[in-house]
PDB file of C-alpha atoms in Angstrom:
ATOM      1  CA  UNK E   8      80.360 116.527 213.318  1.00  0.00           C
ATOM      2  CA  UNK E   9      82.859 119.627 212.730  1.00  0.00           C
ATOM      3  CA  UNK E  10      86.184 119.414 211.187  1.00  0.00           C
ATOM      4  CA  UNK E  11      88.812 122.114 211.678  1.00  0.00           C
ATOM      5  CA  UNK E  12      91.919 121.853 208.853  1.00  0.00           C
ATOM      6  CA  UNK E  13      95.377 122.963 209.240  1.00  0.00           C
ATOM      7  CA  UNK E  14      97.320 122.900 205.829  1.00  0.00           C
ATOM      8  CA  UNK E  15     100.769 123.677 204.966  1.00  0.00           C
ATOM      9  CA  UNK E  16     100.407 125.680 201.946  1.00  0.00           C
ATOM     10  CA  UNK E  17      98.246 128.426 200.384  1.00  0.00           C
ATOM     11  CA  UNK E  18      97.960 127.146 197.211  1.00  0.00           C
ATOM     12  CA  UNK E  19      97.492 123.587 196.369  1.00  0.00           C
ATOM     13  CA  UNK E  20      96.203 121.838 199.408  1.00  0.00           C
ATOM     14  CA  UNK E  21      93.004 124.472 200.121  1.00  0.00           C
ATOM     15  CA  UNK E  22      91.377 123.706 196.485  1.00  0.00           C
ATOM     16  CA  UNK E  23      92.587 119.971 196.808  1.00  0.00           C
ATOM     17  CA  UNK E  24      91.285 119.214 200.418  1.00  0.00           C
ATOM     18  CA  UNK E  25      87.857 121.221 199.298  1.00  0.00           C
ATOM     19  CA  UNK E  26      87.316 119.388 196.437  1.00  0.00           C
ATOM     20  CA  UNK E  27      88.204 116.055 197.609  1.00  0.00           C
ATOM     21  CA  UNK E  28      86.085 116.839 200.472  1.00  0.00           C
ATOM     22  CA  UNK E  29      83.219 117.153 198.338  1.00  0.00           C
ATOM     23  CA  UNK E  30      83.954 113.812 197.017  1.00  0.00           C
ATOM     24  CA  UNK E  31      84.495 111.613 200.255  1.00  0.00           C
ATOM     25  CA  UNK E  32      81.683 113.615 202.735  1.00  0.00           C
ATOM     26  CA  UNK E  33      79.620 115.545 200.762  1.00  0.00           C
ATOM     27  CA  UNK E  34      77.253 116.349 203.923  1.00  0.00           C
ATOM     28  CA  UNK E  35      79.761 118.529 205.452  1.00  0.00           C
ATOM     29  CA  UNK E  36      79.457 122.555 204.051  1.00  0.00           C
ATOM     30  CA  UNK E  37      82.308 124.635 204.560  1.00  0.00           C
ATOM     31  CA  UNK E  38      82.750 128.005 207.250  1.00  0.00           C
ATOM     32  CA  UNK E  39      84.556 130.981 206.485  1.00  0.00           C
ATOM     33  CA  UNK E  40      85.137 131.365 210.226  1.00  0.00           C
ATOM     34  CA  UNK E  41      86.285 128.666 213.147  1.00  0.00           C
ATOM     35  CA  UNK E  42      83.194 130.196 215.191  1.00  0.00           C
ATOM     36  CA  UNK E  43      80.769 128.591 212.460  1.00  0.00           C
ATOM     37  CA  UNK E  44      81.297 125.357 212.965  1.00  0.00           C
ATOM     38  CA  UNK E  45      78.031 124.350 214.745  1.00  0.00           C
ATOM     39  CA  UNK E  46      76.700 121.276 213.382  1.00  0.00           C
ATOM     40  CA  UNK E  47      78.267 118.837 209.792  1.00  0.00           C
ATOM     41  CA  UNK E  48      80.950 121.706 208.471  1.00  0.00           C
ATOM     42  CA  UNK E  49      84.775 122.385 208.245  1.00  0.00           C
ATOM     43  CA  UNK E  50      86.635 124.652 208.764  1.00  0.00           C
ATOM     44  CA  UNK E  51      90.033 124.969 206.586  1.00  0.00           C
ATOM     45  CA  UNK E  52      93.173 127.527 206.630  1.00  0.00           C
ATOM     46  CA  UNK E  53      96.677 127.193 205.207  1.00  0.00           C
ATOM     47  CA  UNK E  54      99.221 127.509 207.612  1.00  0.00           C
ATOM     48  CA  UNK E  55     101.240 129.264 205.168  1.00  0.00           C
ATOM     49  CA  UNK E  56     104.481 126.696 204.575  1.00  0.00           C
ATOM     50  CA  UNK E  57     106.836 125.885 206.977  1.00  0.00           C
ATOM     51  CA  UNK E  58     107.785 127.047 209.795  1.00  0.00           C
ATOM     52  CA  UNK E  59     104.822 129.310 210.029  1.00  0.00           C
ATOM     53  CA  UNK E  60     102.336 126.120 210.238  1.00  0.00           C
ATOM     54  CA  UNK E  61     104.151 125.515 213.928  1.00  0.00           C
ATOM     55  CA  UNK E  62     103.070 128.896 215.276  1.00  0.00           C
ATOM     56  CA  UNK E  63      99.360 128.221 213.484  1.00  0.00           C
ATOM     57  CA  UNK E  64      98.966 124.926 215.150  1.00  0.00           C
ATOM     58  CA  UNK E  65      99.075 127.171 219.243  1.00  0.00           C
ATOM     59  CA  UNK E  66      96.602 129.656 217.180  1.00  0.00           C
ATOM     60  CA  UNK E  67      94.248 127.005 215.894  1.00  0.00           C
ATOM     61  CA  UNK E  68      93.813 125.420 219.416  1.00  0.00           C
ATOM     62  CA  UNK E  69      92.381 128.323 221.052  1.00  0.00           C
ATOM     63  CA  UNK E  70      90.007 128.214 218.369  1.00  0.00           C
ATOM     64  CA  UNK E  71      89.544 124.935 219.278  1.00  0.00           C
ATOM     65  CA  UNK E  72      89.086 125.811 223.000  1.00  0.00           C
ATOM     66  CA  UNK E  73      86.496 128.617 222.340  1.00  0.00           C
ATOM     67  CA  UNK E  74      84.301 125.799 219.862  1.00  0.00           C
ATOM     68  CA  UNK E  75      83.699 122.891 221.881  1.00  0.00           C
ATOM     69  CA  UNK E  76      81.583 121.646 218.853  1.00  0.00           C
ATOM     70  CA  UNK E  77      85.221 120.600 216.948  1.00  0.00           C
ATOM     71  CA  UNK E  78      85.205 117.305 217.095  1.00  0.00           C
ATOM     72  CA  UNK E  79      87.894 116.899 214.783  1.00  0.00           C
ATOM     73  CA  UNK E  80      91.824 118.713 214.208  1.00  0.00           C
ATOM     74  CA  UNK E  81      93.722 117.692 211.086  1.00  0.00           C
ATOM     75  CA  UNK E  82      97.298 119.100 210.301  1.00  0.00           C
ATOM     76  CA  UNK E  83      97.871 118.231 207.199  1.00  0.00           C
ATOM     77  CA  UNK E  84     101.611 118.759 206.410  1.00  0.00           C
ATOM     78  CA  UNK E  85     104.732 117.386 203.758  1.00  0.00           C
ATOM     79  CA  UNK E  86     107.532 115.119 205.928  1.00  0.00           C
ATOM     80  CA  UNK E  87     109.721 116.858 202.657  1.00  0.00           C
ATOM     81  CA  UNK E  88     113.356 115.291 203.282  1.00  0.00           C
ATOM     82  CA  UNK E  89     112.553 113.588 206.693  1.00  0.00           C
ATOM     83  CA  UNK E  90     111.061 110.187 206.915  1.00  0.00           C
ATOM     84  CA  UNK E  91     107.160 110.032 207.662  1.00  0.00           C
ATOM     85  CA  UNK E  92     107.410 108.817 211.379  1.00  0.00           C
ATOM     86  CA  UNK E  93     110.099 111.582 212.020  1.00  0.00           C
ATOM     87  CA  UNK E  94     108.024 114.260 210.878  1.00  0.00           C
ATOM     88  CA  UNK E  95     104.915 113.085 212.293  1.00  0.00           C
ATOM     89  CA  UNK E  96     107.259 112.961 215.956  1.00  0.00           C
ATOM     90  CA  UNK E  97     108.264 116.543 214.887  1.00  0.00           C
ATOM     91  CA  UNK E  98     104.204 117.940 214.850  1.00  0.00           C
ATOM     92  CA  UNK E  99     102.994 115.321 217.547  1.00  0.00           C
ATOM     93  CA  UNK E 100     105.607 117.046 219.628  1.00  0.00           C
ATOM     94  CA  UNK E 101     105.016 120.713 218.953  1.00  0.00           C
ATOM     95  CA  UNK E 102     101.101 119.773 219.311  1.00  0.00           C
ATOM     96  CA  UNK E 103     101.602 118.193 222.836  1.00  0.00           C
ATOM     97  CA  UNK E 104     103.202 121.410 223.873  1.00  0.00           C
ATOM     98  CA  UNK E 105     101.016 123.740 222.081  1.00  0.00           C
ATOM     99  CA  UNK E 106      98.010 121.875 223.824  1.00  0.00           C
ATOM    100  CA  UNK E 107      99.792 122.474 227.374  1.00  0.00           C
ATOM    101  CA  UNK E 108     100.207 125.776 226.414  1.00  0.00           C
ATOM    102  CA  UNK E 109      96.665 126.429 225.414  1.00  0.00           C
ATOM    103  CA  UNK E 110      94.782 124.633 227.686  1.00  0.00           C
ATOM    104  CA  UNK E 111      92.733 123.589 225.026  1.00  0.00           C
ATOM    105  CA  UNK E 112      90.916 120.467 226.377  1.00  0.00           C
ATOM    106  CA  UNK E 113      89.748 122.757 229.339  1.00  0.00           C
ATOM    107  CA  UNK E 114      86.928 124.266 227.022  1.00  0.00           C
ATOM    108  CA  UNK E 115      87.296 121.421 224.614  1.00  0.00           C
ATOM    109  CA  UNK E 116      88.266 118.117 226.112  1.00  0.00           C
ATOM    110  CA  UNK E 117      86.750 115.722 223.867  1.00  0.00           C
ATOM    111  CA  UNK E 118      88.386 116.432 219.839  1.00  0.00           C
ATOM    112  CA  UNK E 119      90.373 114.395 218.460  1.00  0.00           C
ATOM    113  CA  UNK E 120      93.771 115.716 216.614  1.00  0.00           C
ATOM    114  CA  UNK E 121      95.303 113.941 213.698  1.00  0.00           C
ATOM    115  CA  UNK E 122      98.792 114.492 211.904  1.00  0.00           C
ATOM    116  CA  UNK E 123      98.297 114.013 208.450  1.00  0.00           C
ATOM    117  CA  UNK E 124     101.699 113.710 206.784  1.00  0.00           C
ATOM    118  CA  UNK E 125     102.063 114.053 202.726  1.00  0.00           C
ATOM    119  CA  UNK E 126     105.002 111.759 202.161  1.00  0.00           C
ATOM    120  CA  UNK E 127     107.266 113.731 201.002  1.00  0.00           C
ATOM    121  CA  UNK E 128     104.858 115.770 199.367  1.00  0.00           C
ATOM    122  CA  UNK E 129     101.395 116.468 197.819  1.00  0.00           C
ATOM    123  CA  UNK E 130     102.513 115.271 194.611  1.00  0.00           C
ATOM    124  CA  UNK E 131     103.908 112.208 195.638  1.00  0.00           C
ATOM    125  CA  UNK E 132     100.221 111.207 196.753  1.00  0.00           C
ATOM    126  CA  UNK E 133      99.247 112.460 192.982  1.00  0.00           C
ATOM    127  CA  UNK E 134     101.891 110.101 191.116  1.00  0.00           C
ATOM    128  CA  UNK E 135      99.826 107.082 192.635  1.00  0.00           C
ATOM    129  CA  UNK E 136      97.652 107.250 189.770  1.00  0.00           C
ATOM    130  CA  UNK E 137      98.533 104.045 187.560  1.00  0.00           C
ATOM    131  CA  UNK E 138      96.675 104.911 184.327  1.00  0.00           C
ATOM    132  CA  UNK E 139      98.025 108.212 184.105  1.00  0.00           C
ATOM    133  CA  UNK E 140     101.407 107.031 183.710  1.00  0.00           C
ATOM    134  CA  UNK E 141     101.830 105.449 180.283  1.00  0.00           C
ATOM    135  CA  UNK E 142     103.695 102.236 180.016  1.00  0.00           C
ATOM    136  CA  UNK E 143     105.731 103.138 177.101  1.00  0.00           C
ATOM    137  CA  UNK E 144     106.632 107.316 177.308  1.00  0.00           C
ATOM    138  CA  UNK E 145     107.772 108.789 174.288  1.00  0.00           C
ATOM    139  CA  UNK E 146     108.954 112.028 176.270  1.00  0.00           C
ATOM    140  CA  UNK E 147     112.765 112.099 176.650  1.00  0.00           C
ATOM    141  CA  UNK E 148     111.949 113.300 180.477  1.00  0.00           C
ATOM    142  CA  UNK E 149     109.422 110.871 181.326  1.00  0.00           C
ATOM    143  CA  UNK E 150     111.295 107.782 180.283  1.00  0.00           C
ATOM    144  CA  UNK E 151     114.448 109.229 182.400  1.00  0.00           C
ATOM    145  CA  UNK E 152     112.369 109.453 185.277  1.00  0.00           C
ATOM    146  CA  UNK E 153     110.477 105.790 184.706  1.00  0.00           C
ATOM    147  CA  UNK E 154     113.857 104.159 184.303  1.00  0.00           C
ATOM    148  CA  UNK E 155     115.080 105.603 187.657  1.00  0.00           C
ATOM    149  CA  UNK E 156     111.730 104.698 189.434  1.00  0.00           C
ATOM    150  CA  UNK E 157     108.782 103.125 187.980  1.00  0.00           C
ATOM    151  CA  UNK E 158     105.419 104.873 189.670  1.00  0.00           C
ATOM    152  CA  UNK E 159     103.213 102.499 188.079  1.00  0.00           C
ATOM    153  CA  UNK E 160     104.821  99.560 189.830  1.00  0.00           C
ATOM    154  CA  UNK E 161     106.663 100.798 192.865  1.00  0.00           C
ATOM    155  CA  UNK E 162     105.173 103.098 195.638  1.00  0.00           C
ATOM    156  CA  UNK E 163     105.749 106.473 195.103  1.00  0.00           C
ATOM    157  CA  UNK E 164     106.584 107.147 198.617  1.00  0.00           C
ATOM    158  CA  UNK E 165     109.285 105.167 198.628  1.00  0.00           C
ATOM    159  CA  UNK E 166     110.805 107.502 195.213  1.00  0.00           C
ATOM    160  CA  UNK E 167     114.145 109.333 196.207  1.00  0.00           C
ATOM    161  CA  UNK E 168     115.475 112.244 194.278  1.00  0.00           C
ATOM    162  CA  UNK E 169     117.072 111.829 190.502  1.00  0.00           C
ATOM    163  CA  UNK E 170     120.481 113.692 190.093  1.00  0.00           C
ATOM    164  CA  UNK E 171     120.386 117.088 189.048  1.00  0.00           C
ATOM    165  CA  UNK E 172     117.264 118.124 191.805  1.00  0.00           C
ATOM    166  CA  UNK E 173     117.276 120.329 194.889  1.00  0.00           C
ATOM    167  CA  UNK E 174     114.729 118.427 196.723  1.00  0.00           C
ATOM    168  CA  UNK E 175     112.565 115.349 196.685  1.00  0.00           C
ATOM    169  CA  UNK E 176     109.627 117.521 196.355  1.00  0.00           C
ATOM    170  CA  UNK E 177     110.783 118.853 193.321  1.00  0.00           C
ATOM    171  CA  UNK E 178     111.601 115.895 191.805  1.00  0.00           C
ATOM    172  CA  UNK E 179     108.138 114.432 192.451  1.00  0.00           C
ATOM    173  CA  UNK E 180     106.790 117.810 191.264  1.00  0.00           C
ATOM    174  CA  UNK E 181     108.894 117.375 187.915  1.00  0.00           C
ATOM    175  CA  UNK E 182     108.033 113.721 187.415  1.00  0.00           C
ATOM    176  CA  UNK E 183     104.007 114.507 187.916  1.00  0.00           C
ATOM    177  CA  UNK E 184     104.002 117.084 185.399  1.00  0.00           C
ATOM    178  CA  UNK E 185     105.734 115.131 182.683  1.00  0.00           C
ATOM    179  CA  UNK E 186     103.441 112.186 183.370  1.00  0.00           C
ATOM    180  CA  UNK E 187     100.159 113.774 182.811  1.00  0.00           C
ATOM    181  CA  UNK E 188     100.700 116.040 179.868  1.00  0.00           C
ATOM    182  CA  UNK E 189     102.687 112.816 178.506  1.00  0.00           C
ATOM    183  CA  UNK E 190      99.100 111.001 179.059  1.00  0.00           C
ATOM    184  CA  UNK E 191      97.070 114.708 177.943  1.00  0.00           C
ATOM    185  CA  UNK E 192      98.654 117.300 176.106  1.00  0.00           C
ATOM    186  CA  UNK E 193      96.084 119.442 178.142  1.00  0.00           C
ATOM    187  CA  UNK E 194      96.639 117.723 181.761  1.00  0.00           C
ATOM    188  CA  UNK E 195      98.850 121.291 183.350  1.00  0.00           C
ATOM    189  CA  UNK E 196      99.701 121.143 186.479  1.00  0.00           C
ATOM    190  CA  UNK E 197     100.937 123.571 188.954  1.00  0.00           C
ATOM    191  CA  UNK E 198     100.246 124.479 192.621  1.00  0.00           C
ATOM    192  CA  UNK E 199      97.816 126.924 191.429  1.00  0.00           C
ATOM    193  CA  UNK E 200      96.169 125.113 189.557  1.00  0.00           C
ATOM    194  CA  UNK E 201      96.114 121.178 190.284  1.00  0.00           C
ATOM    195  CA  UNK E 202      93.629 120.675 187.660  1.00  0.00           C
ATOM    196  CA  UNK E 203      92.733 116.717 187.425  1.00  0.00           C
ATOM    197  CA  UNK E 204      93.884 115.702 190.527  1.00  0.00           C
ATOM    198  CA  UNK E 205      90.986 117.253 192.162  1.00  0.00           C
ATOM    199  CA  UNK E 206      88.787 115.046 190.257  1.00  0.00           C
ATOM    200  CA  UNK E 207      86.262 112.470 192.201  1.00  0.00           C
ATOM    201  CA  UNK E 208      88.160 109.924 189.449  1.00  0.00           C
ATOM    202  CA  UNK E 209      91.544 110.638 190.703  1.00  0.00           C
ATOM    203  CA  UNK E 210      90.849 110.103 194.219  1.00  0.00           C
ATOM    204  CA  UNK E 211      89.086 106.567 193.263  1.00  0.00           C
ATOM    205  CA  UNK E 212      92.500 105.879 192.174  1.00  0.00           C
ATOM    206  CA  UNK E 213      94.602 106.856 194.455  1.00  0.00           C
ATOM    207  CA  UNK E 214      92.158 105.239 196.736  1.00  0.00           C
ATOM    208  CA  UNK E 215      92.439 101.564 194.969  1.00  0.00           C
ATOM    209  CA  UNK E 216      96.259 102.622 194.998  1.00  0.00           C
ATOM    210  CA  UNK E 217      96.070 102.778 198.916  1.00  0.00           C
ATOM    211  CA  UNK E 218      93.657  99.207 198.895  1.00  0.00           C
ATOM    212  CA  UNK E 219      96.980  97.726 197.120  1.00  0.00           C
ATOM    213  CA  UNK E 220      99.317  98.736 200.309  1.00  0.00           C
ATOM    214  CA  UNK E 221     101.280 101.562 198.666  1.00  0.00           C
ATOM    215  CA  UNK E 222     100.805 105.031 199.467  1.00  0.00           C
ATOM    216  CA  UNK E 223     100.248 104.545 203.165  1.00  0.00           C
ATOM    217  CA  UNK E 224     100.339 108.257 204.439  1.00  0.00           C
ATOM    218  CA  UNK E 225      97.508 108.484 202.266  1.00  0.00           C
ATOM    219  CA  UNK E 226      95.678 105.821 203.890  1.00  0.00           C
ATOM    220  CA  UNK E 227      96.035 107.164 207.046  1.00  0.00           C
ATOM    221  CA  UNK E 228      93.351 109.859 206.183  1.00  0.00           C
ATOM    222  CA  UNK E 229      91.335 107.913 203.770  1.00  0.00           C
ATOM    223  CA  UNK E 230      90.879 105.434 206.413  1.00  0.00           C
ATOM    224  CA  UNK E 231      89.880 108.316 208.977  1.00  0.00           C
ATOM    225  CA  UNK E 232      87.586 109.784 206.352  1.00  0.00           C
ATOM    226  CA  UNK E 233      85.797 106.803 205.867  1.00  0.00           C
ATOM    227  CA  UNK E 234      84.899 106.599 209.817  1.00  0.00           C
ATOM    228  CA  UNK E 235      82.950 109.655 209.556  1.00  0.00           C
ATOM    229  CA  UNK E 236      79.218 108.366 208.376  1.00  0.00           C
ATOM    230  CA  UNK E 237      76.530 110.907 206.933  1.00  0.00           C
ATOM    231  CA  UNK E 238      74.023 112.420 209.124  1.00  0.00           C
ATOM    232  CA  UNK E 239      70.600 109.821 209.403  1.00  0.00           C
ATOM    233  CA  UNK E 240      67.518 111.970 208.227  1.00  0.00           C
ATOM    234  CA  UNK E 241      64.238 110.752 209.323  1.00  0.00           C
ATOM    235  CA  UNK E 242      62.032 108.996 207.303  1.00  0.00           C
TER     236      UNK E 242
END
């Protein structure tokens, strides 16, 4: 089994994707180079941020087309201000035509593509975490945000954006960062450096997090994850 990722950005999502990668299928090894993917590795590039991810998804398929051992093609993108399903419409679009285009299934018919949409964002995934948000904050910040929206009892996807922000993303970005250095004064976090949330612990969370019906763009590759079984060795 080979896995070829497309993700958004250039900073975050490569070391989190690795790293939880290591966690969920630890039998895969990762390629520098599409071309290497021969038999139980991925592949993984950032599409560098929108738009350029649209004009990486045409390049990635005649990567695709030239590797007929990719079984596997996950964007992995943020819906940002749209809803999940019209983002997900957006990239299933621009793939159908990209695949016309290519002619990909000529020298590959038989991968399988999946749109992985981070709704609205990475960090929105990372506030699913219910012990790192305390239930009584002490930080000015952190109680603002709780009062507005509660992470540790409503779904973070469903979180809009608190007065005073540009975007939902950077709200979410805003409210992660108070909550973990409110629950470690040590606990940074910024796109370079994610820090915890790259943690096998983490991802058990956010996976019993999914399990309790919240976080469902989440669950959408979790779920896909967990179809792909480790090689049999022989005895």
């Amino acid at each position: 089994m080979n896995l070829y990722f497309l993700v958004e950005g250039d900073r975050t999502e490569p070391k989190l994707y690795r790293s939880w990668l290591r966690h969920a299928l630890p039998h895969l090894d990762e390629v520098q180079l599409a071309s290497d993917l021969t038999a139980n590795r991925y592949f993984l590039i950032s599409g560098g941020g929108y738009p350029s991810y649209m004009q990486r998804i045409h390049d990635s398929l005649l990567e695709i087309k030239d590797n007929p051992a990719v079984d596997h093609f996950f964007i992995c993108i943020d819906s940002e201000e749209r809803t999940c399903e019209e983002k997900r419409a957006e990239i299933e679009d621009e793939l159908a035509r990209a695949e016309h285009a290519t002619q990909v299934r000529d020298g590959n018919p038989h991968f399988q593509a999946h749109v992985i949409v981070q709704h609205c964002c990475i960090e929105t995934w990372f506030l699913g975490h219910r012990a790192m948000m305390t239930r009584n904050p002490t930080s000015g910040d952190l109680l603002r945000f709780q009062r507005f929206f509660d992470v540790r009892t409503d779904d973070p996807e469903q979180m809009g954006m608190l007065d005073g922000y540009v975007t939902r993303a950077s709200f979410h970005l805003a409210y992660l960062k108070a909550m973990l250095l409110e629950r470690n004064p040590h606990l940074h976090y910024t796109k370079l450096r994610p820090g915890v949330v790259l943690e096998s612990h983490y991802l058990e969370a956010l996976r019993e997090r999914c399990h309790d019906g919240d976080l469902a763009s989440l669950q959408i590759l979790l779920e896909k994850w967990g179809t792909f079984s480790a090689p049999q060795t022989s005895p």
